[in-house]
Short mmCIF file of C-alpha atoms in Angstrom, two decimals:
data_model
loop_
_atom_site.label_atom_id
_atom_site.label_comp_id
_atom_site.label_asym_id
_atom_site.label_seq_id
_atom_site.Cartn_x
_atom_site.Cartn_y
_atom_site.Cartn_z
CA MET A 115 0.00 0.00 0.00
CA ASP A 116 1.30 3.45 -0.91
CA LEU A 117 -0.10 4.76 2.40
CA LEU A 118 1.96 2.35 4.48
CA ASN A 119 5.14 2.96 2.48
CA THR A 120 4.68 6.69 3.06
CA LEU A 121 4.06 6.21 6.78
CA VAL A 122 7.13 4.01 7.18
CA ASP A 123 9.30 6.56 5.38
CA LYS A 124 7.95 9.35 7.59
CA GLY A 125 8.40 7.27 10.73
CA LEU A 126 12.03 6.54 9.92
CA ARG A 127 12.57 10.29 9.44
CA ARG A 128 10.57 11.20 12.58
CA GLU A 129 8.04 13.15 10.53
CA THR A 130 4.41 13.48 11.64
CA PRO A 131 1.77 12.00 9.31
CA SER A 132 -1.01 14.24 8.14
CA ARG A 133 -4.34 13.99 9.90
CA GLU A 134 -5.72 12.36 6.75
CA GLU A 135 -3.01 9.68 6.80
CA ALA A 136 -3.57 8.92 10.47
CA LEU A 137 -7.31 8.55 9.85
CA ALA A 138 -6.59 6.26 6.91
CA VAL A 139 -4.73 3.85 9.20
CA LEU A 140 -7.85 3.48 11.34
CA ALA A 141 -9.92 2.92 8.18
CA THR A 142 -7.87 -0.02 6.89
CA THR A 143 -9.60 -3.37 6.56
CA ASP A 144 -8.97 -6.62 8.40
CA ASP A 145 -7.50 -7.99 5.17
CA GLU A 146 -4.87 -5.24 5.37
CA LEU A 147 -4.22 -5.61 9.10
CA LEU A 148 -1.04 -7.68 8.95
CA ASP A 149 0.41 -5.21 6.46
CA VAL A 150 -0.38 -2.39 8.89
CA VAL A 151 1.26 -4.25 11.78
CA ALA A 152 4.33 -5.03 9.66
CA ALA A 153 4.70 -1.41 8.60
CA ALA A 154 4.38 -0.10 12.15
CA GLY A 155 6.83 -2.81 13.21
CA LYS A 156 9.50 -1.42 10.88
CA VAL A 157 9.24 1.95 12.60
CA ARG A 158 9.22 0.34 16.06
CA ARG A 159 12.36 -1.69 15.32
CA GLN A 160 14.18 1.31 13.88
CA TRP A 161 13.99 3.16 17.21
CA PHE A 162 13.60 0.39 19.81
CA GLY A 163 14.84 -2.83 18.24
CA ARG A 164 13.17 -5.89 19.76
CA ARG A 165 13.26 -4.64 23.35
CA VAL A 166 10.15 -4.56 25.57
CA LYS A 167 10.15 -2.29 28.62
CA LEU A 168 8.22 -3.60 31.62
CA ASN A 169 6.41 -1.20 33.95
CA TYR A 170 4.72 -2.01 37.26
CA LEU A 171 1.80 -0.15 38.86
CA VAL A 172 1.47 0.45 42.58
CA ASN A 173 -1.88 1.97 43.55
CA LEU A 174 -0.95 4.13 46.56
CA LYS A 175 -4.52 5.21 47.32
CA SER A 176 -7.52 3.49 45.80
CA GLY A 177 -11.07 4.74 45.22
CA LEU A 178 -13.03 7.64 46.73
CA CYS A 179 -11.95 10.15 44.08
CA PRO A 180 -13.90 13.46 43.93
CA GLU A 181 -13.54 13.70 40.14
CA ASP A 182 -16.28 12.41 37.80
CA CYS A 183 -14.25 10.82 34.97
CA SER A 184 -16.79 8.52 33.32
CA TYR A 185 -14.29 5.79 32.48
CA CYS A 186 -12.91 5.41 36.00
CA SER A 187 -13.95 2.81 38.57
CA GLN A 188 -12.60 5.11 41.32
CA ARG A 189 -14.73 8.10 40.28
CA LEU A 190 -17.21 10.07 42.32
CA GLY A 191 -20.40 7.99 42.50
CA SER A 192 -18.81 4.80 41.18
CA LYS A 193 -20.67 1.66 42.21
CA ALA A 194 -17.87 -0.62 41.00
CA GLU A 195 -16.95 -3.07 43.74
CA ILE A 196 -13.26 -2.21 43.80
CA LEU A 197 -10.73 -2.11 46.60
CA LYS A 198 -10.85 1.16 48.56
CA TYR A 199 -8.08 2.24 50.91
CA THR A 200 -6.17 5.34 51.92
CA TRP A 201 -2.45 6.01 51.48
CA LEU A 202 -0.05 3.07 51.69
CA LYS A 203 2.91 3.63 53.96
CA PRO A 204 6.28 3.97 52.19
CA ASP A 205 7.42 0.52 53.30
CA GLU A 206 4.16 -1.06 52.10
CA ALA A 207 4.50 0.62 48.71
CA SER A 208 8.17 -0.38 48.47
CA GLN A 209 7.27 -4.00 49.23
CA ALA A 210 4.62 -3.96 46.49
CA ALA A 211 7.08 -2.37 44.05
CA ALA A 212 9.73 -4.98 44.84
CA ALA A 213 7.46 -7.74 43.51
CA GLY A 214 7.25 -5.98 40.16
CA VAL A 215 10.97 -5.30 39.99
CA ALA A 216 11.67 -8.96 40.80
CA GLY A 217 9.39 -9.87 37.89
CA GLY A 218 11.47 -7.79 35.48
CA ALA A 219 9.92 -4.33 35.71
CA LYS A 220 12.29 -1.46 34.93
CA ARG A 221 9.90 1.31 35.96
CA VAL A 222 7.57 1.55 38.96
CA CYS A 223 4.52 3.78 38.50
CA LEU A 224 3.13 5.25 41.72
CA VAL A 225 -0.52 6.21 41.30
CA ALA A 226 -2.95 7.85 43.71
CA SER A 227 -6.62 8.64 43.13
CA GLY A 228 -7.78 12.22 43.59
CA ARG A 229 -7.90 15.56 41.83
CA GLY A 230 -4.30 16.33 42.69
CA PRO A 231 -1.81 16.08 45.55
CA THR A 232 -1.57 18.35 48.55
CA ASP A 233 1.90 19.37 49.69
CA LYS A 234 1.60 16.73 52.43
CA ASP A 235 0.80 14.15 49.75
CA VAL A 236 3.93 15.14 47.86
CA ASP A 237 5.92 14.57 51.06
CA ARG A 238 4.35 11.08 51.37
CA VAL A 239 5.26 10.22 47.81
CA ALA A 240 8.77 11.60 48.24
CA ALA A 241 9.30 9.23 51.17
CA THR A 242 7.92 6.36 49.08
CA ILE A 243 10.25 7.16 46.18
CA ASP A 244 13.19 7.15 48.57
CA ALA A 245 12.12 3.80 50.03
CA ILE A 246 11.77 2.20 46.58
CA LYS A 247 15.03 3.53 45.18
CA SER A 248 17.02 2.59 48.27
CA GLU A 249 15.92 -1.03 47.86
CA ASN A 250 15.99 -1.34 44.05
CA GLU A 251 19.09 -0.12 42.29
CA GLY A 252 18.54 1.31 38.82
CA VAL A 253 14.73 1.32 38.95
CA GLU A 254 12.86 4.25 37.41
CA VAL A 255 9.99 5.83 39.34
CA CYS A 256 7.06 7.58 37.67
CA ALA A 257 4.48 9.46 39.76
CA CYS A 258 0.84 9.83 38.73
CA LEU A 259 -0.99 11.96 41.30
CA GLY A 260 -3.40 14.06 39.27
CA LEU A 261 -3.27 17.79 38.54
CA LEU A 262 -0.12 19.47 39.81
CA SER A 263 0.08 22.86 41.50
CA ASP A 264 3.01 25.22 40.94
CA GLY A 265 6.24 23.89 42.39
CA GLN A 266 5.05 20.33 42.98
CA ALA A 267 6.69 18.88 39.88
CA GLU A 268 10.00 20.40 40.99
CA ARG A 269 9.59 18.87 44.46
CA LEU A 270 8.91 15.43 42.96
CA ARG A 271 11.94 15.77 40.74
CA GLY A 272 14.04 16.74 43.74
CA ALA A 273 12.74 13.69 45.60
CA GLY A 274 14.07 11.39 42.89
CA ALA A 275 11.08 10.92 40.58
CA ASP A 276 12.16 10.24 37.01
CA ALA A 277 8.85 10.79 35.27
CA TYR A 278 5.31 12.07 35.71
CA ASN A 279 2.21 10.57 34.11
CA HIS A 280 -0.92 12.52 33.31
CA ASN A 281 -2.99 11.28 30.37
CA LEU A 282 -4.98 13.50 28.01
CA ASN A 283 -7.34 10.51 27.52
CA THR A 284 -9.53 11.89 24.73
CA SER A 285 -9.76 14.80 22.32
CA GLU A 286 -10.31 18.35 23.48
CA ALA A 287 -13.58 18.46 21.49
CA THR A 288 -15.13 15.58 23.44
CA TYR A 289 -13.40 15.98 26.78
CA GLY A 290 -16.42 17.63 28.40
CA ASP A 291 -18.54 14.58 27.55
CA ILE A 292 -16.24 12.36 29.61
CA THR A 293 -15.31 14.61 32.56
CA THR A 294 -16.84 17.81 33.96
CA THR A 295 -14.80 18.40 37.13
CA HIS A 296 -11.68 19.51 35.25
CA THR A 297 -10.77 20.38 31.66
CA TYR A 298 -8.55 19.18 28.85
CA ALA A 299 -6.54 22.38 29.33
CA ASP A 300 -5.95 21.45 32.98
CA ARG A 301 -4.38 18.18 31.88
CA VAL A 302 -2.21 19.87 29.27
CA ASP A 303 -1.00 22.31 31.93
CA THR A 304 0.12 19.47 34.22
CA VAL A 305 2.05 17.72 31.43
CA ARG A 306 3.80 21.01 30.69
CA LYS A 307 4.62 21.49 34.39
CA ALA A 308 6.25 18.06 34.44
CA HIS A 309 8.27 18.86 31.33
CA ALA A 310 9.40 22.21 32.72
CA ALA A 311 10.59 20.58 35.95
CA GLY A 312 12.85 18.19 34.08
CA LEU A 313 10.65 15.13 34.57
CA SER A 314 10.17 12.73 31.69
CA ALA A 315 6.60 13.38 30.58
CA CYS A 316 4.29 10.39 30.20
CA SER A 317 0.87 11.07 28.68
CA GLY A 318 -1.52 8.92 26.72
CA LEU A 319 -5.11 8.11 25.85
CA ILE A 320 -8.05 5.79 26.44
CA ALA A 321 -9.66 4.16 23.41
CA GLY A 322 -13.10 2.56 23.35
CA MET A 323 -15.19 5.23 25.09
CA GLY A 324 -17.50 5.69 22.12
CA GLU A 325 -15.24 8.24 20.45
CA ARG A 326 -14.95 8.78 16.70
CA ASP A 327 -11.82 8.14 14.67
CA GLU A 328 -11.32 11.92 14.53
CA ASP A 329 -11.15 12.06 18.32
CA LEU A 330 -8.51 9.34 18.48
CA VAL A 331 -6.37 11.04 15.87
CA ASP A 332 -6.82 14.48 17.43
CA VAL A 333 -5.77 13.37 20.90
CA VAL A 334 -2.69 11.61 19.51
CA LEU A 335 -1.75 14.66 17.44
CA GLY A 336 -2.28 16.71 20.62
CA LEU A 337 0.09 14.39 22.45
CA ARG A 338 2.65 14.76 19.68
CA GLU A 339 2.57 18.52 20.18
CA LEU A 340 3.25 18.06 23.92
CA ASP A 341 6.13 15.73 23.02
CA PRO A 342 5.99 13.22 25.91
CA ASP A 343 8.67 10.56 26.13
CA SER A 344 6.09 7.80 26.64
CA VAL A 345 2.51 7.37 25.43
CA PRO A 346 0.39 4.77 27.25
CA VAL A 347 -2.49 3.46 25.15
CA ASN A 348 -5.33 2.30 27.41
CA PHE A 349 -8.29 0.31 26.14
CA LEU A 350 -11.40 1.06 28.19
CA ILE A 351 -12.23 -1.52 30.83
CA PRO A 352 -16.03 -1.12 31.08
CA PHE A 353 -16.49 -1.62 34.80
CA GLU A 354 -20.00 -2.38 35.98
CA GLY A 355 -21.09 0.55 38.13
CA THR A 356 -19.54 3.25 35.92
CA PRO A 357 -21.25 5.37 33.22
CA LEU A 358 -19.32 3.62 30.43
CA ALA A 359 -20.11 0.07 31.54
CA LYS A 360 -21.94 -0.67 28.28
CA GLU A 361 -19.23 0.71 25.96
CA TRP A 362 -17.89 -2.47 24.38
CA ASN A 363 -16.68 -0.92 21.12
CA LEU A 364 -13.31 -2.59 20.57
CA THR A 365 -12.11 -5.65 18.70
CA PRO A 366 -8.54 -6.97 18.71
CA GLN A 367 -8.18 -5.75 15.14
CA ARG A 368 -9.38 -2.26 16.07
CA CYS A 369 -6.89 -2.14 18.95
CA LEU A 370 -4.00 -3.06 16.65
CA ARG A 371 -4.98 -0.32 14.20
CA ILE A 372 -5.11 2.22 17.03
CA LEU A 373 -1.66 1.17 18.27
CA ALA A 374 -0.28 1.40 14.73
CA MET A 375 -1.70 4.89 14.29
CA VAL A 376 -0.06 5.97 17.55
CA ARG A 377 3.27 4.47 16.45
CA PHE A 378 3.17 6.32 13.12
CA VAL A 379 2.32 9.64 14.78
CA CYS A 380 4.86 9.10 17.61
CA PRO A 381 7.54 7.01 15.89
CA ASP A 382 10.45 7.49 18.31
CA VAL A 383 8.43 7.58 21.55
CA GLU A 384 7.88 4.76 24.05
CA VAL A 385 4.44 3.44 23.09
CA ARG A 386 3.04 1.42 25.98
CA ILE A 387 0.17 -1.05 25.86
CA ALA A 388 -1.61 -0.17 29.10
CA GLY A 389 -4.88 -1.08 30.80
CA GLY A 390 -7.35 -3.31 28.98
CA ARG A 391 -4.98 -5.24 26.72
CA GLU A 392 -6.05 -8.59 28.15
CA VAL A 393 -9.72 -7.64 27.81
CA HIS A 394 -9.64 -6.39 24.22
CA LEU A 395 -6.49 -7.66 22.48
CA ARG A 396 -6.78 -11.08 24.11
CA THR A 397 -4.85 -13.69 22.07
CA MET A 398 -3.67 -10.95 19.68
CA GLN A 399 -1.42 -9.42 22.35
CA PRO A 400 1.81 -10.83 20.82
CA LEU A 401 1.08 -9.03 17.55
CA ALA A 402 0.80 -5.77 19.48
CA LEU A 403 4.40 -6.17 20.64
CA HIS A 404 5.47 -5.62 17.04
CA ILE A 405 4.04 -2.09 17.37
CA ALA A 406 4.47 -1.10 21.01
CA ASN A 407 7.76 -1.35 22.90
CA SER A 408 6.40 -1.24 26.45
CA ILE A 409 3.74 -2.94 28.59
CA PHE A 410 2.55 -3.06 32.18
CA LEU A 411 3.46 -6.21 34.08
CA GLY A 412 0.89 -7.81 36.36
CA ASP A 413 -2.18 -6.04 37.70
CA TYR A 414 -3.55 -2.56 37.03
CA LEU A 415 -5.04 0.00 39.41
CA THR A 416 -8.36 -1.70 40.16
CA SER A 417 -8.43 -4.68 37.79
CA GLU A 418 -6.34 -7.82 37.53
CA GLY A 419 -4.00 -8.34 34.63
CA GLN A 420 -2.41 -11.34 32.99
CA ALA A 421 -0.05 -13.33 35.22
CA GLY A 422 3.44 -11.88 35.19
CA ARG A 423 4.96 -15.18 34.13
CA ALA A 424 2.55 -15.35 31.18
CA ASP A 425 3.70 -11.87 30.10
CA LEU A 426 7.34 -12.93 30.15
CA GLU A 427 6.56 -16.10 28.21
CA MET A 428 4.57 -14.09 25.65
CA ILE A 429 7.47 -11.68 25.12
CA ALA A 430 9.95 -14.53 24.66
CA ASP A 431 7.64 -16.55 22.42
CA ALA A 432 7.10 -13.53 20.15
CA GLY A 433 10.86 -13.17 19.69
CA PHE A 434 11.37 -10.08 21.87
CA GLU A 435 13.56 -9.44 24.90
CA VAL A 436 12.89 -7.69 28.20
CA GLU A 437 14.73 -4.39 28.42
CA GLY A 438 17.17 -4.32 31.32
CA THR A 439 18.09 -1.45 33.61
CA ASP A 440 21.43 -1.20 31.79
CA ARG A 441 19.70 -0.04 28.61
CA VAL A 442 18.40 3.45 27.82
CA THR A 443 14.84 3.16 26.57
CA LEU A 444 14.68 6.18 24.29
CA PRO A 445 16.75 6.73 21.14
CA GLU A 446 19.88 8.83 21.61
CA HIS A 447 18.37 11.91 19.98
CA ARG A 448 15.62 11.96 22.63
CA ALA A 449 17.99 11.58 25.58
CA GLY A 450 17.48 15.25 26.48
CA GLY A 451 13.70 15.02 26.20
CA CYS A 452 13.65 16.67 22.75
CA GLY A 453 11.86 15.30 19.71
CA SER A 454 10.90 16.64 16.32
CA VAL A 455 7.40 18.06 16.08
CA CYS A 456 5.75 18.62 12.72
CA GLY A 457 2.40 19.97 11.64
CA SER A 458 -0.68 18.09 10.45
CA GLU A 459 -3.40 18.51 7.85
CA GLU A 460 -7.18 18.43 8.12
CA ALA A 461 -9.28 15.70 6.53
CA GLY A 462 -12.52 13.78 6.80
CA SER A 463 -12.90 10.45 8.60
CA PRO A 464 -14.73 7.12 8.35
CA GLU A 465 -17.68 6.10 10.46
CA ALA A 466 -17.17 4.76 13.98
CA PRO A 467 -17.13 0.94 14.32
CA GLU A 468 -20.12 -1.00 15.50
CA ALA A 469 -20.20 -2.11 19.14
CA THR A 470 -19.18 -5.69 19.89
CA GLU A 471 -20.60 -8.18 22.37
CA ALA A 472 -19.84 -7.35 26.00
CA ARG A 473 -17.27 -9.69 27.59
CA THR A 474 -17.89 -8.90 31.24
CA ASP A 475 -16.34 -12.23 32.21
CA LEU A 476 -12.93 -10.79 31.26
CA VAL A 477 -13.11 -7.93 33.79
CA ALA A 478 -11.85 -9.04 37.21
CA VAL A 479 -11.72 -6.66 40.18
CA ARG A 480 -8.29 -6.62 41.83
CA ARG A 481 -8.33 -8.36 45.22
CA ARG A 482 -4.60 -8.87 45.71
CA GLY A 483 -1.44 -6.81 46.10
CA ALA A 484 -1.31 -3.24 47.47
CA GLY A 485 -3.96 -2.58 50.11
CA THR A 486 -4.63 -6.28 50.82
CA ASP A 487 -3.04 -9.14 52.74
CA LEU A 488 -2.56 -11.19 49.55
CA ALA A 489 0.59 -11.43 47.45
CA PRO A 490 0.68 -9.21 44.33
CA ASN A 491 0.55 -10.56 40.80
CA ALA A 492 4.04 -10.25 39.35
#
């Protein structure tokens, strides 16, 4: 396909596709899917070889969030039967993190529900970062605490945080349909604060919330403009008890096309398969490794993931290798946090895909790990 040849050439030169080209990736057929994966794989291998970075989530504070994000099981008014607990102590969080590191994780992601941290919360997280790093040499720590106030990103950086995650989630045009307690602009501001403080910015999206192809492309182009070092691609987990519980819009093929589009728009960035891969990619997960160079190991914030050992076997079986702490994830030209940013063009888009049958049996509430007496999944 001329489209794919063009996208590969642009990806190898770190050029941004036009909006029309990005939309065309999402419009490809199932008959063309393997060609799309192969093309995205050429770009992935150019910048990341066959390495897979493993990340491990530690949910520091679960549930009872005052924000109304429709996709979230921890949201205000959520009836999802998830674990709810207040802040883990630094030693508890460090113990949870150690399980992930022992399983091969290179980065530990510390997440806390809520609108944003207080200064006291930043102190708690600083102590947790210190506890984790003192016990795990070479591990990266990413904080994800919500909207940041002035000076907080600098304090986290000073405490030893390597990165900060704050996802844009969906396009600016549809953001108000998903969340009303804060804005798209608020999220952009926090990503910029992280960047300015010298933290590696991590920001991504959630697919499967009923959005159009235009929304997916627009949020990814918006991410490209912010130039994060890593882009997590989440696939909506439709928790019972949340407003989006009936949004089963994804197929494995659709997920692969979305990942490929992200890779073409962000060719030299860490593209991470995040929440929902087991639910929506299912047995197609190994194919996704040809596009993305990073995954989460074990469980997520409020749902259980694939067994850690199964992840490692999948990576090996697909012909990839786990990235060690002795390797730098990003290409050399991005070592200083800089990447090329190019413009995009306007274009029309295809119709949204039809909804697929709900697979509620694949959604399992987390009952182990942080906040419980049971061993974590790693």
